[in-house]
CSV table of C-alpha atoms in Angstrom, one decimal:
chain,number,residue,atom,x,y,z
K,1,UNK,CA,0.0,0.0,0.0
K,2,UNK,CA,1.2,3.6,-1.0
K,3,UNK,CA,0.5,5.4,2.0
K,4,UNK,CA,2.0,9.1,-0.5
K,5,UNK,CA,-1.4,8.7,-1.8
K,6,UNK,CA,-3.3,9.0,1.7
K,7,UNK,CA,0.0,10.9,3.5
K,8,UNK,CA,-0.1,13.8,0.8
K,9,UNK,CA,0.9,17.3,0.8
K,10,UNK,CA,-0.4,18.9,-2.3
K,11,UNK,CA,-4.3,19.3,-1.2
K,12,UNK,CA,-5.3,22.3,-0.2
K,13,UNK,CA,-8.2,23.2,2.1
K,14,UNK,CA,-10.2,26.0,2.2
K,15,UNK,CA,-11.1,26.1,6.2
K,16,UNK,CA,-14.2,28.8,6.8
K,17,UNK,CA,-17.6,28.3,7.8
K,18,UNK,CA,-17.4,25.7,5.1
K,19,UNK,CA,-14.2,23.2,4.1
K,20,UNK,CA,-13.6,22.9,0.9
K,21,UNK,CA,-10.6,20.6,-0.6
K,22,UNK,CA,-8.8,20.4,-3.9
K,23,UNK,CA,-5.4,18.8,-4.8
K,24,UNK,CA,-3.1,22.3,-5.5
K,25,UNK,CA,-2.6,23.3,-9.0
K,26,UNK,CA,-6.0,21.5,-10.2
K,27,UNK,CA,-9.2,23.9,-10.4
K,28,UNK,CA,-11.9,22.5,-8.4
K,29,UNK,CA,-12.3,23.0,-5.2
K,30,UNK,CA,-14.9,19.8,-3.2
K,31,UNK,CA,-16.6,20.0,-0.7
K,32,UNK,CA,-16.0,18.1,2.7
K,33,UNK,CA,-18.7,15.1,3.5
K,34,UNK,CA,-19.4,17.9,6.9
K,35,UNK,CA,-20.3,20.7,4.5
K,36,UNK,CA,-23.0,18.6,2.4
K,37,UNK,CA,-24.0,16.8,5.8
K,38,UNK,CA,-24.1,20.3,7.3
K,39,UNK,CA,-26.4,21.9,4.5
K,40,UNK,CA,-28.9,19.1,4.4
K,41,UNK,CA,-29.7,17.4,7.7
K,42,UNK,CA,-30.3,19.3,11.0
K,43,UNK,CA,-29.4,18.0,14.4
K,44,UNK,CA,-31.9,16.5,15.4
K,45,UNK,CA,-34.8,16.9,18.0
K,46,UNK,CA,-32.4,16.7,21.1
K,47,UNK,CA,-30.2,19.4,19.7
K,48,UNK,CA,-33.5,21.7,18.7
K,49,UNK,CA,-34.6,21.5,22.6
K,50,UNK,CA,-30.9,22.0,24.0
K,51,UNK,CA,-31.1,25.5,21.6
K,52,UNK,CA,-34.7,26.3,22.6
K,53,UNK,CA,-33.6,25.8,26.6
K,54,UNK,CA,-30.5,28.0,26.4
K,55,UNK,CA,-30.9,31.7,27.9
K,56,UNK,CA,-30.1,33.3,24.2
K,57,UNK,CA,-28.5,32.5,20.7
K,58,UNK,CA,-25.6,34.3,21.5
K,59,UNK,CA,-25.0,32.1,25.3
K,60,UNK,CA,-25.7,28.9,23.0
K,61,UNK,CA,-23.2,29.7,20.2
K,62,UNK,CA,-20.7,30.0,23.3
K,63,UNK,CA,-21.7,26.6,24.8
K,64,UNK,CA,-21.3,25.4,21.8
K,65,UNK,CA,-18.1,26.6,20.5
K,66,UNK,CA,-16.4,25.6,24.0
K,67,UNK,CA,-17.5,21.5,23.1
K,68,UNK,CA,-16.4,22.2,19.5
K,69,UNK,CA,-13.2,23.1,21.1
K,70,UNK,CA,-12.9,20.2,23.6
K,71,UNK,CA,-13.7,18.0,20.5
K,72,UNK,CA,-10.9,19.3,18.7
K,73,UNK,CA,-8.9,18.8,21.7
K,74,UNK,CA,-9.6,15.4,22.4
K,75,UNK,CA,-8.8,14.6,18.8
K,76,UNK,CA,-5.0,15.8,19.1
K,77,UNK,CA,-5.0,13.9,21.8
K,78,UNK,CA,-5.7,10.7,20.5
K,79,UNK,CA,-4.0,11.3,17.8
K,80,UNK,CA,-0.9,11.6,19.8
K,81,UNK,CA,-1.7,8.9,21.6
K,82,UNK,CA,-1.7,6.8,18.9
K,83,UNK,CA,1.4,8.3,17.7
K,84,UNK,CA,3.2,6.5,21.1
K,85,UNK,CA,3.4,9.8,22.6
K,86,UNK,CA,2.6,10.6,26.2
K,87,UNK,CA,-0.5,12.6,26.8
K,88,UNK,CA,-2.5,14.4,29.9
K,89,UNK,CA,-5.3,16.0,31.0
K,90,UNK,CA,-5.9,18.7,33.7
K,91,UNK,CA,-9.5,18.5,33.0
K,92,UNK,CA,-11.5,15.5,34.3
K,93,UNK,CA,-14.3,15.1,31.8
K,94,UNK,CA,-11.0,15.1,29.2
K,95,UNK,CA,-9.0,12.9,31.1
K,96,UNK,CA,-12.2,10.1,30.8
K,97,UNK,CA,-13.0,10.6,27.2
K,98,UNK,CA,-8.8,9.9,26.9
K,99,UNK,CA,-9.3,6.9,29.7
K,100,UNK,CA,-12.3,5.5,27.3
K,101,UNK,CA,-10.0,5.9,24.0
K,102,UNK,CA,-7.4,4.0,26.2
K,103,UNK,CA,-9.6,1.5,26.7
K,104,UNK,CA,-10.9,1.2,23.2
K,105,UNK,CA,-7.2,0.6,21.9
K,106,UNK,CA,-6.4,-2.5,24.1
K,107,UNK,CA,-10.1,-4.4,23.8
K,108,UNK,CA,-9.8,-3.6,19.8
K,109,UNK,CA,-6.2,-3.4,19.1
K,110,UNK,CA,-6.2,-1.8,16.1
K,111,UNK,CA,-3.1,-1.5,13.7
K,112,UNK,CA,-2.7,1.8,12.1
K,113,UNK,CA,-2.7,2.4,8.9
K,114,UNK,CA,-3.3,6.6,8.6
K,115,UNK,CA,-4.3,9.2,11.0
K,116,UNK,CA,-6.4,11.8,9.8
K,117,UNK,CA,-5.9,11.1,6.4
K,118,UNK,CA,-7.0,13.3,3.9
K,119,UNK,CA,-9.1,11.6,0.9
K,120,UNK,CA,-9.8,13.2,-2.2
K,121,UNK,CA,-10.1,11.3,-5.7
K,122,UNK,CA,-10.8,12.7,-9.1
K,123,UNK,CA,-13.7,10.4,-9.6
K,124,UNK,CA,-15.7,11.6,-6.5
K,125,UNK,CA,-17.2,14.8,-6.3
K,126,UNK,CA,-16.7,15.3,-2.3
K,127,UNK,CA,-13.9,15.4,-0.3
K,128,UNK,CA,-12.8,14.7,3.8
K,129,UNK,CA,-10.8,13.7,6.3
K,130,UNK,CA,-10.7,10.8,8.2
K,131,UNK,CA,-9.9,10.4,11.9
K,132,UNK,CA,-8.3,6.9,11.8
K,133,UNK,CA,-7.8,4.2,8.8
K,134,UNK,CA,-7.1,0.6,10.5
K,135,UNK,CA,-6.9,-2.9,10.9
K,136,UNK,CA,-9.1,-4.2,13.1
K,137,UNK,CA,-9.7,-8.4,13.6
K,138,UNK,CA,-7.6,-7.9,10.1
K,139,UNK,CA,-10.2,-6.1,8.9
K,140,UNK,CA,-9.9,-2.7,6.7
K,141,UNK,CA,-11.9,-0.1,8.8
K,142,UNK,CA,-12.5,3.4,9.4
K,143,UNK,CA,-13.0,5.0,12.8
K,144,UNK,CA,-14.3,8.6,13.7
K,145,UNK,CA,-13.7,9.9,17.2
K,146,UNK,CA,-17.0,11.3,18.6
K,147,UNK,CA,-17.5,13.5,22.2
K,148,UNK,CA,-21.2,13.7,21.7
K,149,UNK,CA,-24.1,11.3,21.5
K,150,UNK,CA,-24.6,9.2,18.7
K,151,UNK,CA,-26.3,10.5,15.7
K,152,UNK,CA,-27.8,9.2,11.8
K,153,UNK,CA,-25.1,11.8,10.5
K,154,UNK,CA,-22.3,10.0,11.4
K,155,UNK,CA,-22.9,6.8,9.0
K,156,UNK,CA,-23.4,9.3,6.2
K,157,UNK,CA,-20.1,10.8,7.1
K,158,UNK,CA,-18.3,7.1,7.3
K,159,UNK,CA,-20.1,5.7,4.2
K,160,UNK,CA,-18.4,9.0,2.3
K,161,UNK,CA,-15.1,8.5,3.5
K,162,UNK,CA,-15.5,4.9,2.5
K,163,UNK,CA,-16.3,5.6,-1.1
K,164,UNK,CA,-13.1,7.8,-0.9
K,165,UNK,CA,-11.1,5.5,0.2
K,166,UNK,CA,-12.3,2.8,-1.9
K,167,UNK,CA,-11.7,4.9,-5.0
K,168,UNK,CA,-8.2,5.5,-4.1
K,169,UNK,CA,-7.4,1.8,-2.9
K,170,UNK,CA,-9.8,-0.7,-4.9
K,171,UNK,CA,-7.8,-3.5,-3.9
K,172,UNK,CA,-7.9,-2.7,-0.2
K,173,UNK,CA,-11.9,-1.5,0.2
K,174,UNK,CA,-13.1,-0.7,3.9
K,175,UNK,CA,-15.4,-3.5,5.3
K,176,UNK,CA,-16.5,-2.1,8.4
K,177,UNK,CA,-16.9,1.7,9.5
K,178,UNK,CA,-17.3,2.8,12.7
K,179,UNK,CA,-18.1,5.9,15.4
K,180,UNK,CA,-16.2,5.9,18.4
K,181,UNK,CA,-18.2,7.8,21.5
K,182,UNK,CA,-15.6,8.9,24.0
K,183,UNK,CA,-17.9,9.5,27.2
K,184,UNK,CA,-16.4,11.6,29.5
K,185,UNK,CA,-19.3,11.5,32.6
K,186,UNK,CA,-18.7,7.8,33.7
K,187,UNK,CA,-18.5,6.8,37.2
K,188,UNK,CA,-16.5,4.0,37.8
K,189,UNK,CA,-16.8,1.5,34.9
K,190,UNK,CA,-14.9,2.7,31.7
K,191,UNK,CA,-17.2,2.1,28.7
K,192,UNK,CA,-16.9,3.9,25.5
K,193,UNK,CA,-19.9,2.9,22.6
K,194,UNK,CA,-18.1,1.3,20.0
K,195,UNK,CA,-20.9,1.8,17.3
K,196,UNK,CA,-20.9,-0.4,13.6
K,197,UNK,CA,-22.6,1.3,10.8
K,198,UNK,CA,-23.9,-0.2,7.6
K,199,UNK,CA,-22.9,1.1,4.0
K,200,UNK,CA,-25.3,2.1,1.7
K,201,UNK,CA,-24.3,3.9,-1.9
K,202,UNK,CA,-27.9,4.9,-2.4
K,203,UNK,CA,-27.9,7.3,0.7
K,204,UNK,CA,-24.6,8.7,-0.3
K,205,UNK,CA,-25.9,9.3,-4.0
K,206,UNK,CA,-29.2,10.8,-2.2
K,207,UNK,CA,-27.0,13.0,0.0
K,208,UNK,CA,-25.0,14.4,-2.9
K,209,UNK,CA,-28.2,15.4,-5.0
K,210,UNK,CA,-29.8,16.9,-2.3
K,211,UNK,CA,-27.1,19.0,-1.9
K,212,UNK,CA,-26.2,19.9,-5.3
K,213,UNK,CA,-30.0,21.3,-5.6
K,214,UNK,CA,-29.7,22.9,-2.2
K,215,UNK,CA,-26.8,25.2,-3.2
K,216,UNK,CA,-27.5,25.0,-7.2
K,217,UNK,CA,-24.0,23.3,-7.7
K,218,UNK,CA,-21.2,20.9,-7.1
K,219,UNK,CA,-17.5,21.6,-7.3
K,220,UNK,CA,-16.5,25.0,-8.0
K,221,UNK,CA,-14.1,26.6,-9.8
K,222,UNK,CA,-13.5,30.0,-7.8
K,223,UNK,CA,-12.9,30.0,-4.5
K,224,UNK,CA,-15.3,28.7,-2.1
K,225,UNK,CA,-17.1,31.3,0.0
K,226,UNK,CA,-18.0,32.0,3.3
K,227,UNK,CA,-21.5,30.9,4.3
């Protein structure tokens, strides 16, 4: 396997409201599986009453930004984690999401293959980047890290970075894809939700369409906008 094709540093993202991706020097820009995701489905009804309950827009954008940013931070961690290096925690609720990932990585065992490997392919008109590429049970798989509760989105995610990765190693296709829930409110028994999901190319077709009529488009020349 030619991990140059999965390791790369000629693509090019365009990080604002939206990501877009494109390989540098080639014209279109993609959009990330998040952006499409994020233009067609909402939340969900538990998300709508967590907004409604908050004291103003402004308070929940603030709520939310801070679990965005502990996302992102339990992320890097893993990441160096899985890269052998030594990592800590100040925070409690942090240092049990990192205790759960722990956990995860000696009951699964999983042999690494790429860490947030960014997938783009001529052939497919979206773009992404995946947490973590593995072996697990000598399996081909994909894992995304999760802080939150577990939600429909997430498969669609998975099934798209599966098609990307397929497309760019046909004779290495994923067979499983997962989300990985990193709880971080426990008491005293460790237990992340190690969650399957099932492919299906129909939904992903049905996700791209939807969002081409949403925003009257698909890849795009010029620059991708703020949104």
């Amino acid at each position: 396997m030619d991990t140059k094709l999965i390791n790369r540093t000629d693509i090019e993202m365009f990080p604002g409201n939206e990501r877009w991706y494109r390989i540098i020097g080639e014209k279109l820009w993609k959009p990330s599986v998040t952006t499409m995701i994020g233009k067609i489905l909402s939340k969900g009804d538990i998300y709508d009453r967590w907004m409604g309950n908050q004291p103003s827009y402004d308070a929940a954008c603030q709520t939310r930004d801070k679990a965005a940013e502990r996302g992102t931070l339990v992320h890097n961690l893993c990441e160096d984690y899985l890269k052998g290096k030594r990592v800590y925690a100040e925070d409690k609720e942090i240092a049990k999401r990192l205790m759960s990932f722990d956990h995860w990585v000696h009951n699964y065992n999983p042999k690494i293959v790429a860490l947030e490997a960014k997938l783009i392919h001529k052939d497919v008109p979206f773009s992404g980047t995946a947490d973590i590429i593995c072996e697990i049970n000598g399996q081909m798989s994909i894992v995304d890290i999760k802080t939150g509760m577990a939600h429909d989105e997430h498969a669609l995610q998975l099934m798209c970075y599966k098609r990307l990765w397929d497309h760019i190693y046909p004779s290495k296709p994923i067979k499983k894809i997962y989300g990985l829930y990193l709880k971080g409110t426990w008491i005293s028994k460790v237990e992340p939700q190690f969650k399957e999901y099932k492919d299906n190319p129909f939904v992903i077709k049905a996700l791209y369409d939807l969002w081409t009529w949403k925003v009257k488009g698909g890849p795009r020349k010029e620059k991708p906008y703020d949104t």
